């Protein structure tokens, strides 16, 4: 534990300073302290905190799973799970992601650990895109948010799965190698890990999870702050007024999903509130694009992957979501 505290002392200090600043902002608002703060800054504080509170539980789940993969999942397990054929690897990874209850806030550390263990980049992207989008929890929340609508839940699941397949297939053609910024050190060898008792392996899992949390947590904070700043100072009303036609309304809702950076388990209820303003195609753009890539998730991905790779994946997702939904709009 002392080693963990020492190795993460800068991150711990940073989190403490951020918490202290937020506490002062809250006190100044509640108790009318003599701090002349603009209302926009207080609003930014509220949005920033709401994003963090919403995301942190899923990040904790994600780093625990990443720690489990590090200690208990071997390269041999990965090789048995992932088919050699690229096409089959993409399909299998998308199916596994669809069954895996993960949020986009916590999927990045899981994917990074899987890649370090030998999962090819195209399979990892397939898993990353379907995990937060069409897992059972998300589909159930979509069904309830739209008044027990099987149609909206089914369209989100079916079209989201198709788009994830298209993006992952494109990645398999465009990129080779793991695309990580730096190679992750696998601290213990397979033979050493197997010789340890279950208690020691469990403690090692927690140690790796804590390291992973502080490693990814700072990028979550940065992403949440940027998302909160954009929401506070960007004129959302003007953005909504530009969504008149089918194409523009779809782009507006995709932009809203990216900026709002909502958790995929709850975004359906926000999306349903726009049903009276935008057509179903635009609402689906909001529901599909947001879980695949949002602002805070982009910052977290940039901390793990090369910038060129992240930008290309973002462009692929935007293109696939837009053109797929525009092609099927007459059938929805």
PDB file of C-alpha atoms in Angstrom, residues 18-308:
ATOM      1  CA  UNK A  18      -9.468  19.491  -7.258  1.00  0.00           C
ATOM      2  CA  UNK A  19     -11.735  18.302  -4.441  1.00  0.00           C
ATOM      3  CA  UNK A  20     -10.736  21.244  -2.243  1.00  0.00           C
ATOM      4  CA  UNK A  21     -11.431  23.722  -5.056  1.00  0.00           C
ATOM      5  CA  UNK A  22     -14.847  22.190  -5.698  1.00  0.00           C
ATOM      6  CA  UNK A  23     -15.622  22.278  -1.978  1.00  0.00           C
ATOM      7  CA  UNK A  24     -14.804  25.983  -1.803  1.00  0.00           C
ATOM      8  CA  UNK A  25     -17.011  26.657  -4.812  1.00  0.00           C
ATOM      9  CA  UNK A  26     -19.893  24.771  -3.192  1.00  0.00           C
ATOM     10  CA  UNK A  27     -19.509  26.612   0.123  1.00  0.00           C
ATOM     11  CA  UNK A  28     -19.350  29.985  -1.596  1.00  0.00           C
ATOM     12  CA  UNK A  29     -22.663  29.229  -3.307  1.00  0.00           C
ATOM     13  CA  UNK A  30     -24.443  27.740  -0.270  1.00  0.00           C
ATOM     14  CA  UNK A  31     -23.253  30.071   2.476  1.00  0.00           C
ATOM     15  CA  UNK A  32     -22.838  33.273   0.431  1.00  0.00           C
ATOM     16  CA  UNK A  33     -19.139  33.601   1.140  1.00  0.00           C
ATOM     17  CA  UNK A  34     -17.533  36.850  -0.094  1.00  0.00           C
ATOM     18  CA  UNK A  35     -16.273  35.314  -3.343  1.00  0.00           C
ATOM     19  CA  UNK A  36     -17.475  37.133  -6.439  1.00  0.00           C
ATOM     20  CA  UNK A  37     -17.943  34.066  -8.639  1.00  0.00           C
ATOM     21  CA  UNK A  38     -19.984  34.269 -11.843  1.00  0.00           C
ATOM     22  CA  UNK A  39     -23.024  32.029 -12.133  1.00  0.00           C
ATOM     23  CA  UNK A  40     -21.502  30.329 -15.178  1.00  0.00           C
ATOM     24  CA  UNK A  41     -18.576  29.086 -13.063  1.00  0.00           C
ATOM     25  CA  UNK A  42     -20.961  27.640 -10.476  1.00  0.00           C
ATOM     26  CA  UNK A  43     -22.911  25.997 -13.278  1.00  0.00           C
ATOM     27  CA  UNK A  44     -19.673  24.549 -14.673  1.00  0.00           C
ATOM     28  CA  UNK A  45     -18.897  23.181 -11.207  1.00  0.00           C
ATOM     29  CA  UNK A  46     -22.308  21.492 -11.002  1.00  0.00           C
ATOM     30  CA  UNK A  47     -22.054  19.882 -14.452  1.00  0.00           C
ATOM     31  CA  UNK A  48     -18.450  18.798 -13.823  1.00  0.00           C
ATOM     32  CA  UNK A  49     -19.403  17.119 -10.543  1.00  0.00           C
ATOM     33  CA  UNK A  50     -22.432  15.407 -12.088  1.00  0.00           C
ATOM     34  CA  UNK A  51     -20.287  13.921 -14.882  1.00  0.00           C
ATOM     35  CA  UNK A  52     -17.675  12.704 -12.390  1.00  0.00           C
ATOM     36  CA  UNK A  53     -20.244  11.221  -9.999  1.00  0.00           C
ATOM     37  CA  UNK A  54     -21.921   9.458 -12.912  1.00  0.00           C
ATOM     38  CA  UNK A  55     -18.676   8.125 -14.389  1.00  0.00           C
ATOM     39  CA  UNK A  56     -16.544   7.157 -11.372  1.00  0.00           C
ATOM     40  CA  UNK A  57     -18.465   3.981 -10.359  1.00  0.00           C
ATOM     41  CA  UNK A  58     -18.081   2.601 -13.880  1.00  0.00           C
ATOM     42  CA  UNK A  59     -14.402   3.532 -14.013  1.00  0.00           C
ATOM     43  CA  UNK A  60     -13.902   1.659 -10.737  1.00  0.00           C
ATOM     44  CA  UNK A  61     -15.646  -1.393 -12.193  1.00  0.00           C
ATOM     45  CA  UNK A  62     -13.522  -1.069 -15.319  1.00  0.00           C
ATOM     46  CA  UNK A  63     -10.190  -0.919 -13.466  1.00  0.00           C
ATOM     47  CA  UNK A  64     -11.176  -3.891 -11.292  1.00  0.00           C
ATOM     48  CA  UNK A  65     -11.900  -5.908 -14.436  1.00  0.00           C
ATOM     49  CA  UNK A  66      -8.601  -4.697 -15.919  1.00  0.00           C
ATOM     50  CA  UNK A  67      -6.802  -5.861 -12.768  1.00  0.00           C
ATOM     51  CA  UNK A  68      -8.536  -9.245 -13.000  1.00  0.00           C
ATOM     52  CA  UNK A  69      -7.446  -9.586 -16.637  1.00  0.00           C
ATOM     53  CA  UNK A  70      -3.872  -8.682 -15.692  1.00  0.00           C
ATOM     54  CA  UNK A  71      -3.560 -11.365 -12.991  1.00  0.00           C
ATOM     55  CA  UNK A  72      -6.005 -14.144 -13.864  1.00  0.00           C
ATOM     56  CA  UNK A  73      -6.244 -14.051 -17.692  1.00  0.00           C
ATOM     57  CA  UNK A  74      -3.233 -15.418 -19.554  1.00  0.00           C
ATOM     58  CA  UNK A  75      -2.108 -15.017 -23.149  1.00  0.00           C
ATOM     59  CA  UNK A  76      -3.139 -18.643 -23.723  1.00  0.00           C
ATOM     60  CA  UNK A  77      -6.713 -17.805 -22.705  1.00  0.00           C
ATOM     61  CA  UNK A  78      -6.730 -14.892 -25.154  1.00  0.00           C
ATOM     62  CA  UNK A  79      -5.439 -17.040 -28.019  1.00  0.00           C
ATOM     63  CA  UNK A  80      -8.198 -19.609 -27.409  1.00  0.00           C
ATOM     64  CA  UNK A  81     -10.869 -16.893 -27.302  1.00  0.00           C
ATOM     65  CA  UNK A  82      -9.878 -14.849 -30.380  1.00  0.00           C
ATOM     66  CA  UNK A  83     -10.109 -16.575 -33.800  1.00  0.00           C
ATOM     67  CA  UNK A  84      -7.110 -16.254 -36.112  1.00  0.00           C
ATOM     68  CA  UNK A  85      -9.266 -14.979 -38.978  1.00  0.00           C
ATOM     69  CA  UNK A  86      -9.700 -11.170 -38.822  1.00  0.00           C
ATOM     70  CA  UNK A  87     -13.349 -11.237 -39.860  1.00  0.00           C
ATOM     71  CA  UNK A  88     -14.298 -13.881 -37.309  1.00  0.00           C
ATOM     72  CA  UNK A  89     -12.266 -12.071 -34.631  1.00  0.00           C
ATOM     73  CA  UNK A  90     -14.280  -8.885 -35.231  1.00  0.00           C
ATOM     74  CA  UNK A  91     -17.612 -10.730 -35.124  1.00  0.00           C
ATOM     75  CA  UNK A  92     -16.735 -12.660 -31.959  1.00  0.00           C
ATOM     76  CA  UNK A  93     -15.461  -9.526 -30.181  1.00  0.00           C
ATOM     77  CA  UNK A  94     -18.624  -7.583 -31.054  1.00  0.00           C
ATOM     78  CA  UNK A  95     -20.808 -10.410 -29.749  1.00  0.00           C
ATOM     79  CA  UNK A  96     -18.820 -10.627 -26.505  1.00  0.00           C
ATOM     80  CA  UNK A  97     -19.042  -6.845 -26.105  1.00  0.00           C
ATOM     81  CA  UNK A  98     -22.807  -6.949 -26.629  1.00  0.00           C
ATOM     82  CA  UNK A  99     -23.125  -9.378 -23.718  1.00  0.00           C
ATOM     83  CA  UNK A 100     -20.731  -7.467 -21.474  1.00  0.00           C
ATOM     84  CA  UNK A 101     -22.287  -4.830 -19.140  1.00  0.00           C
ATOM     85  CA  UNK A 102     -19.694  -2.058 -19.445  1.00  0.00           C
ATOM     86  CA  UNK A 103     -19.970   1.721 -19.698  1.00  0.00           C
ATOM     87  CA  UNK A 104     -17.850   3.825 -22.057  1.00  0.00           C
ATOM     88  CA  UNK A 105     -16.328   5.436 -18.947  1.00  0.00           C
ATOM     89  CA  UNK A 106     -14.780   2.149 -17.844  1.00  0.00           C
ATOM     90  CA  UNK A 107     -14.216   0.355 -21.143  1.00  0.00           C
ATOM     91  CA  UNK A 108     -10.888   2.054 -22.018  1.00  0.00           C
ATOM     92  CA  UNK A 109      -8.791   0.504 -19.199  1.00  0.00           C
ATOM     93  CA  UNK A 110     -10.322  -2.901 -19.972  1.00  0.00           C
ATOM     94  CA  UNK A 111      -9.482  -2.603 -23.670  1.00  0.00           C
ATOM     95  CA  UNK A 112      -5.947  -1.389 -22.924  1.00  0.00           C
ATOM     96  CA  UNK A 113      -5.316  -4.411 -20.720  1.00  0.00           C
ATOM     97  CA  UNK A 114      -6.790  -6.812 -23.293  1.00  0.00           C
ATOM     98  CA  UNK A 115      -4.543  -5.390 -26.028  1.00  0.00           C
ATOM     99  CA  UNK A 116      -1.509  -5.701 -23.749  1.00  0.00           C
ATOM    100  CA  UNK A 117      -2.440  -9.365 -23.291  1.00  0.00           C
ATOM    101  CA  UNK A 118      -2.490  -9.978 -27.032  1.00  0.00           C
ATOM    102  CA  UNK A 119      -5.983  -9.098 -28.321  1.00  0.00           C
ATOM    103  CA  UNK A 120      -5.616  -7.664 -31.863  1.00  0.00           C
ATOM    104  CA  UNK A 121      -6.590  -4.013 -32.269  1.00  0.00           C
ATOM    105  CA  UNK A 122      -9.582  -4.696 -34.563  1.00  0.00           C
ATOM    106  CA  UNK A 123     -11.082  -7.154 -32.061  1.00  0.00           C
ATOM    107  CA  UNK A 124     -10.467  -4.736 -29.189  1.00  0.00           C
ATOM    108  CA  UNK A 125     -12.263  -1.933 -31.046  1.00  0.00           C
ATOM    109  CA  UNK A 126     -15.233  -4.203 -31.775  1.00  0.00           C
ATOM    110  CA  UNK A 127     -15.452  -5.025 -28.073  1.00  0.00           C
ATOM    111  CA  UNK A 128     -15.026  -1.354 -27.094  1.00  0.00           C
ATOM    112  CA  UNK A 129     -17.839  -0.155 -29.363  1.00  0.00           C
ATOM    113  CA  UNK A 130     -20.489  -2.783 -28.571  1.00  0.00           C
ATOM    114  CA  UNK A 131     -19.791  -3.081 -24.828  1.00  0.00           C
ATOM    115  CA  UNK A 132     -21.213   0.304 -23.791  1.00  0.00           C
ATOM    116  CA  UNK A 133     -23.801   0.437 -26.580  1.00  0.00           C
ATOM    117  CA  UNK A 134     -25.877  -2.736 -26.681  1.00  0.00           C
ATOM    118  CA  UNK A 135     -25.264  -4.624 -23.479  1.00  0.00           C
ATOM    119  CA  UNK A 136     -28.368  -5.932 -21.632  1.00  0.00           C
ATOM    120  CA  UNK A 137     -28.502  -3.022 -19.140  1.00  0.00           C
ATOM    121  CA  UNK A 138     -28.464  -0.383 -21.902  1.00  0.00           C
ATOM    122  CA  UNK A 139     -31.103  -2.144 -23.978  1.00  0.00           C
ATOM    123  CA  UNK A 140     -33.376  -2.503 -20.930  1.00  0.00           C
ATOM    124  CA  UNK A 141     -33.021   1.201 -20.083  1.00  0.00           C
ATOM    125  CA  UNK A 142     -33.777   2.123 -23.724  1.00  0.00           C
ATOM    126  CA  UNK A 143     -36.870  -0.062 -23.692  1.00  0.00           C
ATOM    127  CA  UNK A 144     -38.185   1.646 -20.543  1.00  0.00           C
ATOM    128  CA  UNK A 145     -37.169   5.202 -21.510  1.00  0.00           C
ATOM    129  CA  UNK A 146     -39.226   5.098 -24.724  1.00  0.00           C
ATOM    130  CA  UNK A 147     -42.372   3.759 -23.092  1.00  0.00           C
ATOM    131  CA  UNK A 148     -41.655   0.034 -23.389  1.00  0.00           C
ATOM    132  CA  UNK A 149     -40.763   0.434 -27.056  1.00  0.00           C
ATOM    133  CA  UNK A 150     -39.372  -2.776 -28.518  1.00  0.00           C
ATOM    134  CA  UNK A 151     -38.803  -0.908 -31.792  1.00  0.00           C
ATOM    135  CA  UNK A 152     -36.380   1.711 -30.393  1.00  0.00           C
ATOM    136  CA  UNK A 153     -34.510  -0.836 -28.284  1.00  0.00           C
ATOM    137  CA  UNK A 154     -34.266  -3.200 -31.247  1.00  0.00           C
ATOM    138  CA  UNK A 155     -33.135  -0.487 -33.671  1.00  0.00           C
ATOM    139  CA  UNK A 156     -30.471   0.720 -31.247  1.00  0.00           C
ATOM    140  CA  UNK A 157     -29.209  -2.824 -30.783  1.00  0.00           C
ATOM    141  CA  UNK A 158     -29.340  -3.900 -34.439  1.00  0.00           C
ATOM    142  CA  UNK A 159     -28.010  -0.743 -36.083  1.00  0.00           C
ATOM    143  CA  UNK A 160     -25.433  -0.228 -33.331  1.00  0.00           C
ATOM    144  CA  UNK A 161     -24.116  -3.768 -33.822  1.00  0.00           C
ATOM    145  CA  UNK A 162     -23.929  -3.267 -37.602  1.00  0.00           C
ATOM    146  CA  UNK A 163     -22.043   0.043 -37.260  1.00  0.00           C
ATOM    147  CA  UNK A 164     -19.625  -1.456 -34.722  1.00  0.00           C
ATOM    148  CA  UNK A 165     -18.892  -4.295 -37.172  1.00  0.00           C
ATOM    149  CA  UNK A 166     -18.260  -1.832 -40.019  1.00  0.00           C
ATOM    150  CA  UNK A 167     -15.907   0.314 -37.930  1.00  0.00           C
ATOM    151  CA  UNK A 168     -13.986  -2.699 -36.594  1.00  0.00           C
ATOM    152  CA  UNK A 169     -13.649  -4.174 -40.118  1.00  0.00           C
ATOM    153  CA  UNK A 170     -12.322  -0.806 -41.342  1.00  0.00           C
ATOM    154  CA  UNK A 171      -9.793  -0.713 -38.478  1.00  0.00           C
ATOM    155  CA  UNK A 172      -8.633  -4.232 -39.406  1.00  0.00           C
ATOM    156  CA  UNK A 173      -7.865  -2.979 -42.910  1.00  0.00           C
ATOM    157  CA  UNK A 174      -6.260   0.326 -41.948  1.00  0.00           C
ATOM    158  CA  UNK A 175      -4.107  -0.511 -38.918  1.00  0.00           C
ATOM    159  CA  UNK A 176      -1.559  -3.075 -37.836  1.00  0.00           C
ATOM    160  CA  UNK A 177       0.008  -3.413 -34.413  1.00  0.00           C
ATOM    161  CA  UNK A 178      -1.603  -2.571 -31.091  1.00  0.00           C
ATOM    162  CA  UNK A 179      -1.578   1.263 -31.604  1.00  0.00           C
ATOM    163  CA  UNK A 180      -0.815   1.828 -27.915  1.00  0.00           C
ATOM    164  CA  UNK A 181       1.287   4.860 -27.026  1.00  0.00           C
ATOM    165  CA  UNK A 182       3.588   2.715 -24.886  1.00  0.00           C
ATOM    166  CA  UNK A 183       3.929  -0.961 -24.136  1.00  0.00           C
ATOM    167  CA  UNK A 184       2.338  -1.894 -20.825  1.00  0.00           C
ATOM    168  CA  UNK A 185       4.665  -3.821 -18.558  1.00  0.00           C
ATOM    169  CA  UNK A 186       3.236  -7.144 -17.468  1.00  0.00           C
ATOM    170  CA  UNK A 187       4.851  -7.195 -14.055  1.00  0.00           C
ATOM    171  CA  UNK A 188       4.706 -10.865 -13.218  1.00  0.00           C
ATOM    172  CA  UNK A 189       5.354 -13.772 -15.483  1.00  0.00           C
ATOM    173  CA  UNK A 190       2.837 -16.538 -15.989  1.00  0.00           C
ATOM    174  CA  UNK A 191       4.818 -19.084 -13.999  1.00  0.00           C
ATOM    175  CA  UNK A 192       5.272 -16.694 -11.068  1.00  0.00           C
ATOM    176  CA  UNK A 193       1.574 -15.823 -11.043  1.00  0.00           C
ATOM    177  CA  UNK A 194       0.503 -19.470 -11.036  1.00  0.00           C
ATOM    178  CA  UNK A 195       2.791 -20.222  -8.084  1.00  0.00           C
ATOM    179  CA  UNK A 196       1.194 -17.508  -5.932  1.00  0.00           C
ATOM    180  CA  UNK A 197      -1.661 -18.266  -3.547  1.00  0.00           C
ATOM    181  CA  UNK A 198      -5.137 -17.017  -4.391  1.00  0.00           C
ATOM    182  CA  UNK A 199      -4.877 -14.391  -1.627  1.00  0.00           C
ATOM    183  CA  UNK A 200      -1.636 -12.990  -3.063  1.00  0.00           C
ATOM    184  CA  UNK A 201      -3.064 -13.007  -6.589  1.00  0.00           C
ATOM    185  CA  UNK A 202      -6.191 -11.223  -5.366  1.00  0.00           C
ATOM    186  CA  UNK A 203      -4.031  -8.580  -3.634  1.00  0.00           C
ATOM    187  CA  UNK A 204      -1.998  -8.199  -6.828  1.00  0.00           C
ATOM    188  CA  UNK A 205      -5.248  -7.680  -8.736  1.00  0.00           C
ATOM    189  CA  UNK A 206      -6.266  -4.892  -6.336  1.00  0.00           C
ATOM    190  CA  UNK A 207      -2.802  -3.321  -6.599  1.00  0.00           C
ATOM    191  CA  UNK A 208      -2.997  -3.260 -10.395  1.00  0.00           C
ATOM    192  CA  UNK A 209      -6.551  -1.880 -10.204  1.00  0.00           C
ATOM    193  CA  UNK A 210      -5.447   0.997  -7.957  1.00  0.00           C
ATOM    194  CA  UNK A 211      -2.551   1.834 -10.290  1.00  0.00           C
ATOM    195  CA  UNK A 212      -4.934   1.687 -13.250  1.00  0.00           C
ATOM    196  CA  UNK A 213      -7.443   3.947 -11.490  1.00  0.00           C
ATOM    197  CA  UNK A 214      -4.919   6.710 -10.820  1.00  0.00           C
ATOM    198  CA  UNK A 215      -3.518   6.298 -14.327  1.00  0.00           C
ATOM    199  CA  UNK A 216      -6.916   6.685 -16.027  1.00  0.00           C
ATOM    200  CA  UNK A 217      -8.597   8.871 -13.377  1.00  0.00           C
ATOM    201  CA  UNK A 218      -6.681  12.025 -14.228  1.00  0.00           C
ATOM    202  CA  UNK A 219      -7.759  11.776 -17.860  1.00  0.00           C
ATOM    203  CA  UNK A 220     -11.356  11.234 -16.778  1.00  0.00           C
ATOM    204  CA  UNK A 221     -11.128  14.450 -14.717  1.00  0.00           C
ATOM    205  CA  UNK A 222      -9.673  16.358 -17.684  1.00  0.00           C
ATOM    206  CA  UNK A 223     -12.313  14.994 -20.063  1.00  0.00           C
ATOM    207  CA  UNK A 224     -15.138  15.730 -17.622  1.00  0.00           C
ATOM    208  CA  UNK A 225     -13.901  19.304 -17.156  1.00  0.00           C
ATOM    209  CA  UNK A 226     -13.696  19.910 -20.924  1.00  0.00           C
ATOM    210  CA  UNK A 227     -17.183  18.440 -21.411  1.00  0.00           C
ATOM    211  CA  UNK A 228     -18.571  20.592 -18.584  1.00  0.00           C
ATOM    212  CA  UNK A 229     -16.904  23.708 -20.017  1.00  0.00           C
ATOM    213  CA  UNK A 230     -18.356  23.106 -23.479  1.00  0.00           C
ATOM    214  CA  UNK A 231     -21.821  22.494 -22.027  1.00  0.00           C
ATOM    215  CA  UNK A 232     -21.594  25.669 -19.926  1.00  0.00           C
ATOM    216  CA  UNK A 233     -20.307  28.099 -22.532  1.00  0.00           C
ATOM    217  CA  UNK A 234     -21.628  26.655 -25.805  1.00  0.00           C
ATOM    218  CA  UNK A 235     -25.030  28.052 -26.854  1.00  0.00           C
ATOM    219  CA  UNK A 236     -27.076  24.827 -26.966  1.00  0.00           C
ATOM    220  CA  UNK A 237     -30.196  26.696 -28.096  1.00  0.00           C
ATOM    221  CA  UNK A 238     -28.461  27.887 -31.252  1.00  0.00           C
ATOM    222  CA  UNK A 239     -27.247  24.347 -31.892  1.00  0.00           C
ATOM    223  CA  UNK A 240     -30.768  22.934 -31.593  1.00  0.00           C
ATOM    224  CA  UNK A 241     -32.172  25.590 -33.925  1.00  0.00           C
ATOM    225  CA  UNK A 242     -29.825  24.458 -36.710  1.00  0.00           C
ATOM    226  CA  UNK A 243     -31.367  20.984 -36.805  1.00  0.00           C
ATOM    227  CA  UNK A 244     -34.114  21.630 -39.353  1.00  0.00           C
ATOM    228  CA  UNK A 245     -33.538  18.994 -42.046  1.00  0.00           C
ATOM    229  CA  UNK A 246     -32.951  15.237 -41.632  1.00  0.00           C
ATOM    230  CA  UNK A 247     -29.188  15.456 -42.148  1.00  0.00           C
ATOM    231  CA  UNK A 248     -28.651  18.559 -39.994  1.00  0.00           C
ATOM    232  CA  UNK A 249     -30.843  17.248 -37.157  1.00  0.00           C
ATOM    233  CA  UNK A 250     -28.902  13.979 -37.165  1.00  0.00           C
ATOM    234  CA  UNK A 251     -25.594  15.840 -36.987  1.00  0.00           C
ATOM    235  CA  UNK A 252     -26.937  18.066 -34.202  1.00  0.00           C
ATOM    236  CA  UNK A 253     -27.998  15.076 -32.085  1.00  0.00           C
ATOM    237  CA  UNK A 254     -24.684  13.327 -32.699  1.00  0.00           C
ATOM    238  CA  UNK A 255     -22.929  16.531 -31.632  1.00  0.00           C
ATOM    239  CA  UNK A 256     -25.101  16.738 -28.522  1.00  0.00           C
ATOM    240  CA  UNK A 257     -24.243  13.134 -27.620  1.00  0.00           C
ATOM    241  CA  UNK A 258     -20.538  13.886 -27.997  1.00  0.00           C
ATOM    242  CA  UNK A 259     -20.657  17.076 -25.925  1.00  0.00           C
ATOM    243  CA  UNK A 260     -22.981  15.892 -23.144  1.00  0.00           C
ATOM    244  CA  UNK A 261     -20.813  12.786 -22.517  1.00  0.00           C
ATOM    245  CA  UNK A 262     -23.639  10.919 -20.826  1.00  0.00           C
ATOM    246  CA  UNK A 263     -23.295   7.454 -19.371  1.00  0.00           C
ATOM    247  CA  UNK A 264     -24.768   4.877 -21.768  1.00  0.00           C
ATOM    248  CA  UNK A 265     -26.888   3.353 -18.988  1.00  0.00           C
ATOM    249  CA  UNK A 266     -28.810   6.652 -18.638  1.00  0.00           C
ATOM    250  CA  UNK A 267     -28.609   8.418 -22.005  1.00  0.00           C
ATOM    251  CA  UNK A 268     -31.843   6.866 -23.307  1.00  0.00           C
ATOM    252  CA  UNK A 269     -33.909   8.941 -20.876  1.00  0.00           C
ATOM    253  CA  UNK A 270     -32.249  12.142 -22.137  1.00  0.00           C
ATOM    254  CA  UNK A 271     -32.671  11.012 -25.737  1.00  0.00           C
ATOM    255  CA  UNK A 272     -36.372  10.333 -25.175  1.00  0.00           C
ATOM    256  CA  UNK A 273     -36.846  13.945 -24.024  1.00  0.00           C
ATOM    257  CA  UNK A 274     -35.896  15.109 -27.561  1.00  0.00           C
ATOM    258  CA  UNK A 275     -38.506  12.889 -29.245  1.00  0.00           C
ATOM    259  CA  UNK A 276     -40.943  15.772 -29.691  1.00  0.00           C
ATOM    260  CA  UNK A 277     -38.278  17.932 -31.367  1.00  0.00           C
ATOM    261  CA  UNK A 278     -36.324  15.555 -33.614  1.00  0.00           C
ATOM    262  CA  UNK A 279     -37.237  12.512 -35.756  1.00  0.00           C
ATOM    263  CA  UNK A 280     -36.449   8.935 -34.711  1.00  0.00           C
ATOM    264  CA  UNK A 281     -33.382   8.805 -36.970  1.00  0.00           C
ATOM    265  CA  UNK A 282     -31.774  11.724 -35.118  1.00  0.00           C
ATOM    266  CA  UNK A 283     -32.658  10.213 -31.736  1.00  0.00           C
ATOM    267  CA  UNK A 284     -30.981   6.966 -32.812  1.00  0.00           C
ATOM    268  CA  UNK A 285     -27.915   8.972 -33.826  1.00  0.00           C
ATOM    269  CA  UNK A 286     -27.817  10.331 -30.276  1.00  0.00           C
ATOM    270  CA  UNK A 287     -28.242   6.861 -28.751  1.00  0.00           C
ATOM    271  CA  UNK A 288     -25.692   5.110 -30.981  1.00  0.00           C
ATOM    272  CA  UNK A 289     -22.943   7.692 -31.386  1.00  0.00           C
ATOM    273  CA  UNK A 290     -22.642   8.816 -27.744  1.00  0.00           C
ATOM    274  CA  UNK A 291     -21.760   5.418 -26.217  1.00  0.00           C
ATOM    275  CA  UNK A 292     -19.277   4.711 -29.020  1.00  0.00           C
ATOM    276  CA  UNK A 293     -17.383   7.981 -28.618  1.00  0.00           C
ATOM    277  CA  UNK A 294     -17.925  11.093 -26.509  1.00  0.00           C
ATOM    278  CA  UNK A 295     -15.741  13.974 -25.392  1.00  0.00           C
ATOM    279  CA  UNK A 296     -14.466  12.552 -22.106  1.00  0.00           C
ATOM    280  CA  UNK A 297     -13.950   9.138 -23.695  1.00  0.00           C
ATOM    281  CA  UNK A 298     -11.877  10.761 -26.459  1.00  0.00           C
ATOM    282  CA  UNK A 299      -9.536  12.281 -23.866  1.00  0.00           C
ATOM    283  CA  UNK A 300      -9.181   8.905 -22.145  1.00  0.00           C
ATOM    284  CA  UNK A 301      -8.459   7.190 -25.472  1.00  0.00           C
ATOM    285  CA  UNK A 302      -5.851   9.819 -26.366  1.00  0.00           C
ATOM    286  CA  UNK A 303      -4.030   8.937 -23.147  1.00  0.00           C
ATOM    287  CA  UNK A 304      -3.799   5.293 -24.241  1.00  0.00           C
ATOM    288  CA  UNK A 305      -3.682   5.207 -28.051  1.00  0.00           C
ATOM    289  CA  UNK A 306      -1.745   7.144 -30.669  1.00  0.00           C
ATOM    290  CA  UNK A 307      -3.444  10.378 -31.716  1.00  0.00           C
ATOM    291  CA  UNK A 308      -3.694   9.394 -35.396  1.00  0.00           C
TER     292      UNK A 308
END
